[in-house]
PDB file of C-alpha atoms in Angstrom:
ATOM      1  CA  UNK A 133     -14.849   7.900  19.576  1.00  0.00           C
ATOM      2  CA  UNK A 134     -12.423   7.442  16.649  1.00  0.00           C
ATOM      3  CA  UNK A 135     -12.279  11.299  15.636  1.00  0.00           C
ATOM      4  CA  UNK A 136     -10.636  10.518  11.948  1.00  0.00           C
ATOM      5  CA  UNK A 137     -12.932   8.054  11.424  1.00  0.00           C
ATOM      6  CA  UNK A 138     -15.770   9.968  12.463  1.00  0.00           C
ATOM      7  CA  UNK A 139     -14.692  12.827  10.284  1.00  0.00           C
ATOM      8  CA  UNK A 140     -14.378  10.244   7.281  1.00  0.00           C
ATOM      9  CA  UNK A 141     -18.505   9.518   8.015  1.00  0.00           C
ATOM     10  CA  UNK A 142     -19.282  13.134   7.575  1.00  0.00           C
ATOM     11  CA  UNK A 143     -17.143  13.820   4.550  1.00  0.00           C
ATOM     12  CA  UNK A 144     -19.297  10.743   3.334  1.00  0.00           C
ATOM     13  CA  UNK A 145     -22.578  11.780   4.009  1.00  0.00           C
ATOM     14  CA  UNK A 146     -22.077  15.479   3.007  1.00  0.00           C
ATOM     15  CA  UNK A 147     -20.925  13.779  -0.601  1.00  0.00           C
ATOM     16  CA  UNK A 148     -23.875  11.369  -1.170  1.00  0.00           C
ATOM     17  CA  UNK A 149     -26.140  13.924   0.708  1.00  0.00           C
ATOM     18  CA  UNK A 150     -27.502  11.161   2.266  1.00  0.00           C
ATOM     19  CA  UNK A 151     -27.394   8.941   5.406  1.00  0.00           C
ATOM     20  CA  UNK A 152     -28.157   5.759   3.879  1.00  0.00           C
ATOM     21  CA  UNK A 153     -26.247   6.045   1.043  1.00  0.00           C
ATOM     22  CA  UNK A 154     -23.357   6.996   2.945  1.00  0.00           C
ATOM     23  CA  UNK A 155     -24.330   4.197   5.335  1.00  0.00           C
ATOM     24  CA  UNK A 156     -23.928   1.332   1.973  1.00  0.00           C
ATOM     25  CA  UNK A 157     -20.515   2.301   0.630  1.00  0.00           C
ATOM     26  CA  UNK A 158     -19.178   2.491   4.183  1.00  0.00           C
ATOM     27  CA  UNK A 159     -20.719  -0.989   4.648  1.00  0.00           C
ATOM     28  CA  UNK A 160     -22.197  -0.030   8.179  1.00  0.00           C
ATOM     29  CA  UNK A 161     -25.992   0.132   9.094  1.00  0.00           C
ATOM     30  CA  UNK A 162     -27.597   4.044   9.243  1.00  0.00           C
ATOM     31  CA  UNK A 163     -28.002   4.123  12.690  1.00  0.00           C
ATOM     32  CA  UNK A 164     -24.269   3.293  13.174  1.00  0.00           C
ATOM     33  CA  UNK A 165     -23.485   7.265  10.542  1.00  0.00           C
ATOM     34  CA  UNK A 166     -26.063   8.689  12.480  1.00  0.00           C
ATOM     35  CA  UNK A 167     -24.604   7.808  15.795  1.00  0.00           C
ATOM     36  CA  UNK A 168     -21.191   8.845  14.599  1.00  0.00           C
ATOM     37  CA  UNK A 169     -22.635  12.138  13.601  1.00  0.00           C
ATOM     38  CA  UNK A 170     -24.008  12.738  16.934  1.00  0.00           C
ATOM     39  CA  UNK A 171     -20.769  12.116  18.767  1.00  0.00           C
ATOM     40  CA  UNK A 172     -18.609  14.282  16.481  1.00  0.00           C
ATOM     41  CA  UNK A 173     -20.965  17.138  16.843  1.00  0.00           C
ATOM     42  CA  UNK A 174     -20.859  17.019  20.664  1.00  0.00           C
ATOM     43  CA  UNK A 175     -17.228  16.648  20.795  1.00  0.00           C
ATOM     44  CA  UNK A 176     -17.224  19.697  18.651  1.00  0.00           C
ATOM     45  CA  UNK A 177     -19.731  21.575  20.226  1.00  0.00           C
ATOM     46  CA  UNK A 178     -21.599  22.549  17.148  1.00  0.00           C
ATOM     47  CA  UNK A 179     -24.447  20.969  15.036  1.00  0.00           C
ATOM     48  CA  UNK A 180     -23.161  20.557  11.914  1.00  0.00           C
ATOM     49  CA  UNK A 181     -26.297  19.035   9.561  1.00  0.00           C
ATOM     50  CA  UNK A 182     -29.864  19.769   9.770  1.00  0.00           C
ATOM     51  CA  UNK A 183     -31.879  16.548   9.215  1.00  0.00           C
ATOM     52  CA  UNK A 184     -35.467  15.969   8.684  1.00  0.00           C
ATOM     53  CA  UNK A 185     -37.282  13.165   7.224  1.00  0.00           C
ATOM     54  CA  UNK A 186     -37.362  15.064   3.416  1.00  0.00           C
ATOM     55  CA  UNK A 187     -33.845  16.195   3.784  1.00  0.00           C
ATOM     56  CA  UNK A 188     -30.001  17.079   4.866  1.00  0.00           C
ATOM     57  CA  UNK A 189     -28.579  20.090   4.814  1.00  0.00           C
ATOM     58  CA  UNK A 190     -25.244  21.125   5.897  1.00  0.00           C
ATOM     59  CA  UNK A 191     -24.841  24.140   8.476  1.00  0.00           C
ATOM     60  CA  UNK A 192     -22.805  27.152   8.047  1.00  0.00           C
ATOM     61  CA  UNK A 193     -20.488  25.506  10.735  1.00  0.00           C
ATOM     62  CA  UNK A 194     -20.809  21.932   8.897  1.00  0.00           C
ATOM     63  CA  UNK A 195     -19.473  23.704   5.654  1.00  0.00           C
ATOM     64  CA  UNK A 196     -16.643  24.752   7.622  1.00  0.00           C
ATOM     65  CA  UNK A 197     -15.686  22.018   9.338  1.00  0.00           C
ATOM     66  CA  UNK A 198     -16.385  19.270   6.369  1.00  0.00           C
ATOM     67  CA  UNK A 199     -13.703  21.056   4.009  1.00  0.00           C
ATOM     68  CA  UNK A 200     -11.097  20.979   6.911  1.00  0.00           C
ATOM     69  CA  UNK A 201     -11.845  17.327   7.385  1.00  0.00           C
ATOM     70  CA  UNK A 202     -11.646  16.735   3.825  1.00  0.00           C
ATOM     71  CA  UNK A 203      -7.891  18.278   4.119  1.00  0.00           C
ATOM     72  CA  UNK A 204      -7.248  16.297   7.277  1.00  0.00           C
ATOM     73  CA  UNK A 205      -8.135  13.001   5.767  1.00  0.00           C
ATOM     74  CA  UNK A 206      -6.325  13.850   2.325  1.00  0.00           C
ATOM     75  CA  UNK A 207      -3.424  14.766   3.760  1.00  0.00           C
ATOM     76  CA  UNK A 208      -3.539  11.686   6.554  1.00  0.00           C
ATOM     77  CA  UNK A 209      -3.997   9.411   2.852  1.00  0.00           C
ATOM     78  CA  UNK A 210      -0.658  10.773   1.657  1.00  0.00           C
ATOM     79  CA  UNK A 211       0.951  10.040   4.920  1.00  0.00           C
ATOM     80  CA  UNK A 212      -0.082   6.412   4.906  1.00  0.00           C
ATOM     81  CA  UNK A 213       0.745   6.381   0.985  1.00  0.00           C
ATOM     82  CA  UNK A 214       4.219   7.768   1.268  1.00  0.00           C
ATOM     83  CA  UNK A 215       4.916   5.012   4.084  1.00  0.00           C
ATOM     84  CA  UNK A 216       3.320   2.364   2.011  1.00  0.00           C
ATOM     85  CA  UNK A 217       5.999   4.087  -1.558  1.00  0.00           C
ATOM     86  CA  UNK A 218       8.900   3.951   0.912  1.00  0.00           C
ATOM     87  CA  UNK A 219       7.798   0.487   1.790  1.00  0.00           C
ATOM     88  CA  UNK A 220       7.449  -1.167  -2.081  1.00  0.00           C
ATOM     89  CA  UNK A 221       3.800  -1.515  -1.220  1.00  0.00           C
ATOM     90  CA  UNK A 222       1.001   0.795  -2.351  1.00  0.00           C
ATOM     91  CA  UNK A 223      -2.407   0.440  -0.555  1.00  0.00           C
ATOM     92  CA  UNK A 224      -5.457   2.531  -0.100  1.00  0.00           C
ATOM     93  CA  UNK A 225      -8.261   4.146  -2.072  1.00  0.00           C
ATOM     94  CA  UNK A 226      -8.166   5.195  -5.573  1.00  0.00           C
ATOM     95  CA  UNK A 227     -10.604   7.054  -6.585  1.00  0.00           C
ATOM     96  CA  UNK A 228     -11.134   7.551 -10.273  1.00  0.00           C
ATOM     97  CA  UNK A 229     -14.204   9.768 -12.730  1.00  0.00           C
ATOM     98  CA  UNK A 230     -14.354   8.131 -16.096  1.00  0.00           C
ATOM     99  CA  UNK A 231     -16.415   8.935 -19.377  1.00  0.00           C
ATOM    100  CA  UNK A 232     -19.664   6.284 -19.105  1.00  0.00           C
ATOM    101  CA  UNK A 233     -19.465   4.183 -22.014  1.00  0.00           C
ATOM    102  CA  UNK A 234     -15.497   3.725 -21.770  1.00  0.00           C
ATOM    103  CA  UNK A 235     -15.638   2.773 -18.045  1.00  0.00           C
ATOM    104  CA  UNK A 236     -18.488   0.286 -19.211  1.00  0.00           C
ATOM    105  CA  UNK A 237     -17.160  -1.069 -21.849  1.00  0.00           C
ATOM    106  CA  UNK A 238     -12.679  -1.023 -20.807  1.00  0.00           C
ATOM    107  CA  UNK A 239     -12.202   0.191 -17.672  1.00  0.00           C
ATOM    108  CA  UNK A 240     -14.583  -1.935 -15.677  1.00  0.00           C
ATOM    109  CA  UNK A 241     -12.593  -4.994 -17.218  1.00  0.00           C
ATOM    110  CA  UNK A 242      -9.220  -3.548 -16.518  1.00  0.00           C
ATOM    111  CA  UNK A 243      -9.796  -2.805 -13.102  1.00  0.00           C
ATOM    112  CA  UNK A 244     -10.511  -6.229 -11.423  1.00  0.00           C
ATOM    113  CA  UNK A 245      -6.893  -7.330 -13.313  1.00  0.00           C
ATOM    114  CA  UNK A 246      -5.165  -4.418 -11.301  1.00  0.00           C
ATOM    115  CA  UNK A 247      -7.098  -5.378  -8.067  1.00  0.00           C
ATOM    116  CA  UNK A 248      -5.793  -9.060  -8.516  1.00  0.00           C
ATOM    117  CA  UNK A 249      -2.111  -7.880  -8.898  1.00  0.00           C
ATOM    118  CA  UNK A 250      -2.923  -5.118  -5.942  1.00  0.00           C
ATOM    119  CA  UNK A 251      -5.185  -6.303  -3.298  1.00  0.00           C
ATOM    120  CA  UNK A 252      -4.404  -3.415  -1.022  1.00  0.00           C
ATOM    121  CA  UNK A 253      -5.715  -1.027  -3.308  1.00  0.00           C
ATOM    122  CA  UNK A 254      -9.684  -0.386  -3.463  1.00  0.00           C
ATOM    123  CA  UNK A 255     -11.806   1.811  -6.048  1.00  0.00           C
ATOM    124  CA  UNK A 256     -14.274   4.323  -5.782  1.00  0.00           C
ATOM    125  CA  UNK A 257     -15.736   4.467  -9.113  1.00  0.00           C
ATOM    126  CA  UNK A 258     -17.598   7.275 -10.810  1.00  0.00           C
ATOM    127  CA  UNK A 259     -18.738   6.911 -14.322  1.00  0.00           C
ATOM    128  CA  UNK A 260     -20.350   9.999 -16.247  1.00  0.00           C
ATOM    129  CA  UNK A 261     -19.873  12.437 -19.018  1.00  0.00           C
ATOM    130  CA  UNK A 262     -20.068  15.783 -17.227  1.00  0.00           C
ATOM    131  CA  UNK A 263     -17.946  17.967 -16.386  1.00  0.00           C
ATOM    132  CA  UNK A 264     -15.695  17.215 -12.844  1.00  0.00           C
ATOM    133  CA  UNK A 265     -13.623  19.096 -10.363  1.00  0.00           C
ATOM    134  CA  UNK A 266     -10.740  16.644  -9.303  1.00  0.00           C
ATOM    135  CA  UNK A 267     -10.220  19.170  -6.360  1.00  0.00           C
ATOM    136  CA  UNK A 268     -13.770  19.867  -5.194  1.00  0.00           C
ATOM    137  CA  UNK A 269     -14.869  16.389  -5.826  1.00  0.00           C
ATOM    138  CA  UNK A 270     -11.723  14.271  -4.098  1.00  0.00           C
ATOM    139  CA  UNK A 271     -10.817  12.282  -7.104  1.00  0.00           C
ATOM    140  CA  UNK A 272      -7.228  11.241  -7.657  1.00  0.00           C
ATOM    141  CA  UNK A 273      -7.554  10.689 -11.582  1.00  0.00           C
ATOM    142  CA  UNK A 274      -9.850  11.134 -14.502  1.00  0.00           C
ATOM    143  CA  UNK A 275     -10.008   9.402 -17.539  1.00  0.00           C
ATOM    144  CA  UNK A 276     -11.028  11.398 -20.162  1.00  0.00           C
ATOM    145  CA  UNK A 277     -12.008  11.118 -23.957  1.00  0.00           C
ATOM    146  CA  UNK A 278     -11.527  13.931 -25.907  1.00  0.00           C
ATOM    147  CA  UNK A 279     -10.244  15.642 -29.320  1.00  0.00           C
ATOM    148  CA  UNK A 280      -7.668  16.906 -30.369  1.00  0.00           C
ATOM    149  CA  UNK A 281      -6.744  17.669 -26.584  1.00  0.00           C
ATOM    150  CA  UNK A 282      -7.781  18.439 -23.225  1.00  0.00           C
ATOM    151  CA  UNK A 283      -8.388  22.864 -22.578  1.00  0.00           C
ATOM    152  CA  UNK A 284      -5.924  24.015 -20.631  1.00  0.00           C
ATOM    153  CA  UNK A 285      -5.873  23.917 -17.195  1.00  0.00           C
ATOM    154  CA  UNK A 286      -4.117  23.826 -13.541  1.00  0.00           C
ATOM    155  CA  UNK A 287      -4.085  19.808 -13.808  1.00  0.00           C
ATOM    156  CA  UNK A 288      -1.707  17.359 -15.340  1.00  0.00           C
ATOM    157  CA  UNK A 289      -3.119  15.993 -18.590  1.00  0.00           C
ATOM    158  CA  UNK A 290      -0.894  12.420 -19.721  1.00  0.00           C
ATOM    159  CA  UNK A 291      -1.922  11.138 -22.997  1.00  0.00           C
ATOM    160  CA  UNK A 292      -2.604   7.239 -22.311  1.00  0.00           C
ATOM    161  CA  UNK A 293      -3.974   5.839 -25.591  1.00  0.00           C
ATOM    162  CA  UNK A 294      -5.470   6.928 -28.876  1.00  0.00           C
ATOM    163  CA  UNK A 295      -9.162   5.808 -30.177  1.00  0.00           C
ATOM    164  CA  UNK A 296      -9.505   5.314 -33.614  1.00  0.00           C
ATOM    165  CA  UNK A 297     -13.474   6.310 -34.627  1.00  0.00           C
ATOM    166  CA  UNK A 298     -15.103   4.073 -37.644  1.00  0.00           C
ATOM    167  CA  UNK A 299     -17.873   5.173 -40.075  1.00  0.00           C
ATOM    168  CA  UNK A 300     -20.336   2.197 -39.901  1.00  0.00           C
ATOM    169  CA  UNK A 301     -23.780   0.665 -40.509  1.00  0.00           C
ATOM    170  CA  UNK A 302     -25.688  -2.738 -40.150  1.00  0.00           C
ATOM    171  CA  UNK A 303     -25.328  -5.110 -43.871  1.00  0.00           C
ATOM    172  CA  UNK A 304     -29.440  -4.214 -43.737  1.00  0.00           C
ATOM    173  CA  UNK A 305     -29.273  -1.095 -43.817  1.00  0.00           C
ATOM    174  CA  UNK A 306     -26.499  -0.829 -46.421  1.00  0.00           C
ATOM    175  CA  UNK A 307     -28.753  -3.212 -48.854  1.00  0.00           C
ATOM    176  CA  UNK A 308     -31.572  -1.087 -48.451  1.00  0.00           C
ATOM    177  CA  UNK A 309     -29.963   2.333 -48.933  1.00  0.00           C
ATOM    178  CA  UNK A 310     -26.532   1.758 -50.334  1.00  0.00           C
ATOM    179  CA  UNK A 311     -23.423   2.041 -49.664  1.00  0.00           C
ATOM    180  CA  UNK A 312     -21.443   5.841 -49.441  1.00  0.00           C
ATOM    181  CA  UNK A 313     -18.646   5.566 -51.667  1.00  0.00           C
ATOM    182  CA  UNK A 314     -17.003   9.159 -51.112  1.00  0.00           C
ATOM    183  CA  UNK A 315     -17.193  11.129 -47.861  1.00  0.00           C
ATOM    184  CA  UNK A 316     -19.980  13.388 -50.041  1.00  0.00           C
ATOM    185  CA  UNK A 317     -22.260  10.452 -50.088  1.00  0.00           C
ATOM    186  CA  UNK A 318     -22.559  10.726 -46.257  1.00  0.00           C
ATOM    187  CA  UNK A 319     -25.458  13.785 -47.219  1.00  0.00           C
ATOM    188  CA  UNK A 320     -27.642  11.415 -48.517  1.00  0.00           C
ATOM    189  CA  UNK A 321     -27.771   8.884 -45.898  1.00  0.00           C
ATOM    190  CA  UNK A 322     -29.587   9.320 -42.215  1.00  0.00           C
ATOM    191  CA  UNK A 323     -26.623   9.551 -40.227  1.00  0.00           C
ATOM    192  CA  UNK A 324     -26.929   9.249 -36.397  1.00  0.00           C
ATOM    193  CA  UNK A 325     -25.005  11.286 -34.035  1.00  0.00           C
ATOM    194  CA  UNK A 326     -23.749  11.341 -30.671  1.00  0.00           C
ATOM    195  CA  UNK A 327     -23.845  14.572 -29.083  1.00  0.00           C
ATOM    196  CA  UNK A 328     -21.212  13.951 -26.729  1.00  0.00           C
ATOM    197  CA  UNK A 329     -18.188  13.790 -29.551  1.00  0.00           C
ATOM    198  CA  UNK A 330     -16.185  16.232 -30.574  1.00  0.00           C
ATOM    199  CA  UNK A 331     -17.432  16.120 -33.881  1.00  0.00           C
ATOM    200  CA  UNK A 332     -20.846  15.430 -33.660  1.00  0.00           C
ATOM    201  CA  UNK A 333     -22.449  16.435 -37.010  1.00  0.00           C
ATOM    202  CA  UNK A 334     -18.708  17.128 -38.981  1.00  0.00           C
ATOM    203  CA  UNK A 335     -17.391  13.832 -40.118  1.00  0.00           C
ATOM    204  CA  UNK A 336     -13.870  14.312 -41.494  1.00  0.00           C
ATOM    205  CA  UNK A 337     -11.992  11.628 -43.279  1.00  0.00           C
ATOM    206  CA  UNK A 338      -8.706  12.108 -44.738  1.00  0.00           C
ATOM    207  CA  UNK A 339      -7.075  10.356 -47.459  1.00  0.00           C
ATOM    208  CA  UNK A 340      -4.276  10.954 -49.824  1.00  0.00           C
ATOM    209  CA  UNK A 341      -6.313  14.012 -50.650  1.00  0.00           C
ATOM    210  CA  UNK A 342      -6.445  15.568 -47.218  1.00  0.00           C
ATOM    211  CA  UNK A 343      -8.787  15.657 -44.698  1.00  0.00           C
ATOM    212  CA  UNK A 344     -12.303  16.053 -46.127  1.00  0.00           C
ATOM    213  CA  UNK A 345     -15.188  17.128 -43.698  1.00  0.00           C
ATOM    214  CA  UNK A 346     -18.978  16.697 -44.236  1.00  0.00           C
ATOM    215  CA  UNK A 347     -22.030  18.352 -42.711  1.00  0.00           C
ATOM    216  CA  UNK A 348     -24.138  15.693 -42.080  1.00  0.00           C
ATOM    217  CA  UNK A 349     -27.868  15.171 -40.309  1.00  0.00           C
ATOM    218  CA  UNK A 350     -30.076  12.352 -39.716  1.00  0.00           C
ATOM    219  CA  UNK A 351     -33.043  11.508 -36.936  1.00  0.00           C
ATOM    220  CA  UNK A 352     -31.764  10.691 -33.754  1.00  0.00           C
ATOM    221  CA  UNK A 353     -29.185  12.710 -31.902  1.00  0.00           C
ATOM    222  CA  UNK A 354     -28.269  11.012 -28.320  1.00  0.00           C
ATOM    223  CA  UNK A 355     -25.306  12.073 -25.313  1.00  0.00           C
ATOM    224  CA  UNK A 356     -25.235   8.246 -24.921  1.00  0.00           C
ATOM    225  CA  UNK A 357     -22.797   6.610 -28.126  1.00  0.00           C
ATOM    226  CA  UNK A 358     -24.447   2.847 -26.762  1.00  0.00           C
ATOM    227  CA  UNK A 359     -28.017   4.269 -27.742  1.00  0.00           C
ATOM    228  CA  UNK A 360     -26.124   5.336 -31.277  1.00  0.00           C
ATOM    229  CA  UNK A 361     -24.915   2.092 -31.257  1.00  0.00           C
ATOM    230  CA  UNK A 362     -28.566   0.366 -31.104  1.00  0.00           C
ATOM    231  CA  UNK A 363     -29.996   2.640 -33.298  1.00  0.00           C
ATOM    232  CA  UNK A 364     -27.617   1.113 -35.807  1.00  0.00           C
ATOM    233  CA  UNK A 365     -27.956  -2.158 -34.771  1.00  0.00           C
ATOM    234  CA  UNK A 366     -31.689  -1.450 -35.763  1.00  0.00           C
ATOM    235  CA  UNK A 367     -30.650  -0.821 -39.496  1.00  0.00           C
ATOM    236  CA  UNK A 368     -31.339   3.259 -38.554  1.00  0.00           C
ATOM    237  CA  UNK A 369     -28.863   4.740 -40.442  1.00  0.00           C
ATOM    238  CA  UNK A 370     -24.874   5.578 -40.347  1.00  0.00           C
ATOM    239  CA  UNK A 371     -23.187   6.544 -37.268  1.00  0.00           C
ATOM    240  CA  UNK A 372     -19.524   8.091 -36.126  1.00  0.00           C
ATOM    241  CA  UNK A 373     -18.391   5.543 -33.140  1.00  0.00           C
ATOM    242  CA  UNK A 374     -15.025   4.518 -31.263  1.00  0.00           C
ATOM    243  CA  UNK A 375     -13.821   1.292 -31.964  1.00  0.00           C
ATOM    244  CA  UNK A 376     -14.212  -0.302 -28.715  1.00  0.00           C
ATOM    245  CA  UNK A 377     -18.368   0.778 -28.996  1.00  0.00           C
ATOM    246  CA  UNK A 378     -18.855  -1.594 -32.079  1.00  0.00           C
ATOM    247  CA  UNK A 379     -15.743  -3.821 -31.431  1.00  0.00           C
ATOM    248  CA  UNK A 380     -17.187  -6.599 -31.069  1.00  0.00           C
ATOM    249  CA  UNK A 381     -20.691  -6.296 -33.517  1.00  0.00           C
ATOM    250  CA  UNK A 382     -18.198  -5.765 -36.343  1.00  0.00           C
ATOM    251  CA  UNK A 383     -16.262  -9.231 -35.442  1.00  0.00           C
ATOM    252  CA  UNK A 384     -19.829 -10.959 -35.256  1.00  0.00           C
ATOM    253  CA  UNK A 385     -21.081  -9.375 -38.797  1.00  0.00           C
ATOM    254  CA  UNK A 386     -23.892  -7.367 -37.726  1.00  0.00           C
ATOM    255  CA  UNK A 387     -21.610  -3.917 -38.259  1.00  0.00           C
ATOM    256  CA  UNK A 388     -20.138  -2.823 -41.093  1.00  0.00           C
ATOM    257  CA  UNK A 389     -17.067  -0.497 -41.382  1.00  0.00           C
ATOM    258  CA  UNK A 390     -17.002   1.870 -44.583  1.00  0.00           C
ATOM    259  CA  UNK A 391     -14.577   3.701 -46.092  1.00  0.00           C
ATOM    260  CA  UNK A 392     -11.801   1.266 -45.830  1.00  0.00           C
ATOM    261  CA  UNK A 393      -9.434   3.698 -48.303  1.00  0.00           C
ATOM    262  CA  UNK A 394      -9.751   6.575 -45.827  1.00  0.00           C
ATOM    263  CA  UNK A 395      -8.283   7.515 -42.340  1.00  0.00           C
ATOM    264  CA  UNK A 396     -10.713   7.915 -39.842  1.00  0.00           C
ATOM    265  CA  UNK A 397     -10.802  10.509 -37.017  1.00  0.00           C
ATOM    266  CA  UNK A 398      -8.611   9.628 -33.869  1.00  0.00           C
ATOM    267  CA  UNK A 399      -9.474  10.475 -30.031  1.00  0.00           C
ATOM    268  CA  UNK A 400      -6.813  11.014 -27.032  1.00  0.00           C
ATOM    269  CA  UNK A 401      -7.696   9.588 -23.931  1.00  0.00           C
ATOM    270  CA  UNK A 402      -6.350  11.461 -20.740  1.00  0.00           C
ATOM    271  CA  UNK A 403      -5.489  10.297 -17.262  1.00  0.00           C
ATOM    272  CA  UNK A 404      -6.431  13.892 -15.530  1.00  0.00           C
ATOM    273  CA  UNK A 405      -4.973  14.635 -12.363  1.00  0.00           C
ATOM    274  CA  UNK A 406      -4.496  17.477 -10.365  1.00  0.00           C
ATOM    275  CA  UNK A 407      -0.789  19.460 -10.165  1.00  0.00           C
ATOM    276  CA  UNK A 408       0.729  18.165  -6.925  1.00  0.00           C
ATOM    277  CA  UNK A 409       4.276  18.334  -5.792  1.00  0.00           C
ATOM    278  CA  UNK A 410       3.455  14.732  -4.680  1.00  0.00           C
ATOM    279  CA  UNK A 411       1.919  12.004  -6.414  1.00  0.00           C
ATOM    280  CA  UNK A 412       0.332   9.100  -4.880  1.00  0.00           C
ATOM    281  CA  UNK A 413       2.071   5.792  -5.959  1.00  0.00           C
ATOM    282  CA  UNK A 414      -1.022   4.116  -6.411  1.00  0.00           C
ATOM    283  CA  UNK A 415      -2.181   6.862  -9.041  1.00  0.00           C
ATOM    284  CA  UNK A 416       0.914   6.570 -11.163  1.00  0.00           C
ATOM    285  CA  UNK A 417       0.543   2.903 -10.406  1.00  0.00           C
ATOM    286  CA  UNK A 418      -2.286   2.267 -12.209  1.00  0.00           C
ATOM    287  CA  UNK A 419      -2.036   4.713 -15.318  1.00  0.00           C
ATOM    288  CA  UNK A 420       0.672   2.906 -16.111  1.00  0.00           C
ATOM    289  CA  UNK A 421      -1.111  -0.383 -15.522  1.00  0.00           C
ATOM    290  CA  UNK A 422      -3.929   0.822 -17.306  1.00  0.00           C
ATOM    291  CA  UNK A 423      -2.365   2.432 -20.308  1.00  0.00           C
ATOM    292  CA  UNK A 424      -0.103  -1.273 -21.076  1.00  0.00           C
ATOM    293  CA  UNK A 425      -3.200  -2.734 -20.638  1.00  0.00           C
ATOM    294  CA  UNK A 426      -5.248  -0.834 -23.646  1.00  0.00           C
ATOM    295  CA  UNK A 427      -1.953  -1.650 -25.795  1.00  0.00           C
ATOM    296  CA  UNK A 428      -2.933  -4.991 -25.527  1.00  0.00           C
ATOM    297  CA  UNK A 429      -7.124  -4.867 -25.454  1.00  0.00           C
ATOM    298  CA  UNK A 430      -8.026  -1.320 -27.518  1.00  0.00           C
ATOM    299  CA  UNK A 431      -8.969  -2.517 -30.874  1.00  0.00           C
ATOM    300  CA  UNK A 432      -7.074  -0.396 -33.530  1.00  0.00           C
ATOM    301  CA  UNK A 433      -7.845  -1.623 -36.824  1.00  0.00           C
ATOM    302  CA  UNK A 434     -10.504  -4.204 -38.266  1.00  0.00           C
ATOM    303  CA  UNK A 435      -9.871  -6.820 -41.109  1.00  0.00           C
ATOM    304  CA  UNK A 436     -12.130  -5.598 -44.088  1.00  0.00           C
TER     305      UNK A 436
END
């Protein structure tokens, strides 16, 4: 029995809580996990899961044992990655958490470019907008979307790009309601908010003026900015959204962007990663990658 290997199964199944799906992003059958289980807990002389057909659980034992494996096979990773840095070649698993509708909408385009340049690198991707524990969860980066700045913290927090956020609405909804002239107007129109931004129902624009913030309300509230997005698409109402949401609706006339005098509000995005004396060369690797790449793809600015 391959011990490390074996180890790598558990640390697996333990994640996913589950044979089979560990079994599907190892790319081995469920009898094969199961088998491996068996052997590592007899060469260990302890069960370490209780399985029944309803569920896994992990012993007091299993607990034990799957955060020392976790260290082994970290710390085995940076071995192999500090051979493959001496040797100009970076290779192994990156694994990144990334806010939903970004990793939809950029990342999951950026990354097959990286893999074409990097073959010996593979991804573990995990999209959502929840809060994450690089440490507890094994992740080497996050990318996250936030304003003005990430809360302080024990990890390393590089700026990477900045997200301009447009003011916008469908032509039919703008002939049936009219079109918001000052920021004050926004009060009168059904404005649609997603919950997950940082301003959610303040709008601020600035102009010559200053910054100028609004209260603003409407009928749908959503943590999802592509169900904003449809919503306005719909001829709903007036919504707060990142340029690369409505990117490409604005280019094809069925968006509108208002307030073409005024500044709109600007995002950070942060590759997250935790405060280690060494860095893997496949992490720096690809922020670097990644953050020439939205230089080139991030929409900034639309022709009115």
């Amino acid at each position: 029995m391959d011990v490390l290997s074996a180890m790598g199964v558990l640390v697996r199944v333990v994640d996913r809580q589950s044979f089979s799906l560990a079994a599907a992003e190892l790319g081995i059958s469920s009898s094969s996990v199961s088998k491996q289980i068996s052997h590592l807990e007899k060469h260990v002389g302890a069960r370490l899961l209780q399985r029944t057909t309803r569920r896994l659980s992990v012993t007091e034992v299993g607990a034990a044992y799957y955060e020392k494996c976790q260290k082994i096979l970290s710390e085995v990773e940076e071995a192999e990655n500090l051979v493959s840095q001496l040797q100009g070649k970076p290779r192994g698993v990156l694994r990144i958490n990334c806010n939903m509708t970004f990793g939809q909408l950029l990342l999951a385009k950026a990354i097959p470019e990286f893999m074409e340049q990097y073959p010996d690198i593979q991804f573990d991707l995990t999209l959502d907008d929840g809060d994450v524990d690089l440490i507890r969860d094994g992740f080497d980066l996050a990318l996250r979307i936030t304003n003005p700045a990430l809360p302080d913290s024990s990890l390393i927090a590089r700026e990477i790009a900045s997200i301009p956020m447009f003011i916008c609405a469908s032509p039919e909804y703008l002939a049936l309601n009219g079109c918001p002239d000052t920021p004050e107007d926004l009060k009168q129109h059904n404005c649609l908010v997603f919950m997950l931004a940082s301003n959610t129902n303040s709008w601020t624009l600035s102009s010559d003026d200053g910054p100028q913030t609004v209260q603003v309300s409407g009928d749908l509230k959503a943590n999802n900015s592509l169900v904003v997005r449809q919503a306005v698409l719909a001829h709903r109402g007036l919504a707060y959204l990142a340029s690369f949401v409505i990117e490409r609706f604005v280019e094809a006339g069925q968006i509108k962007i208002l307030f073409p005098g005024y500044e709109p509000e600007r995002l950070s995005l942060f590759a997250v990663y935790p405060d280690r004396q060494y860095m893997s060369p496949k992490v720096s690797l690809f922020i670097e990658f990644f953050k020439d790449w939205l230089e080139m793809n991030l929409q900034q600015e639309f022709m009115l």
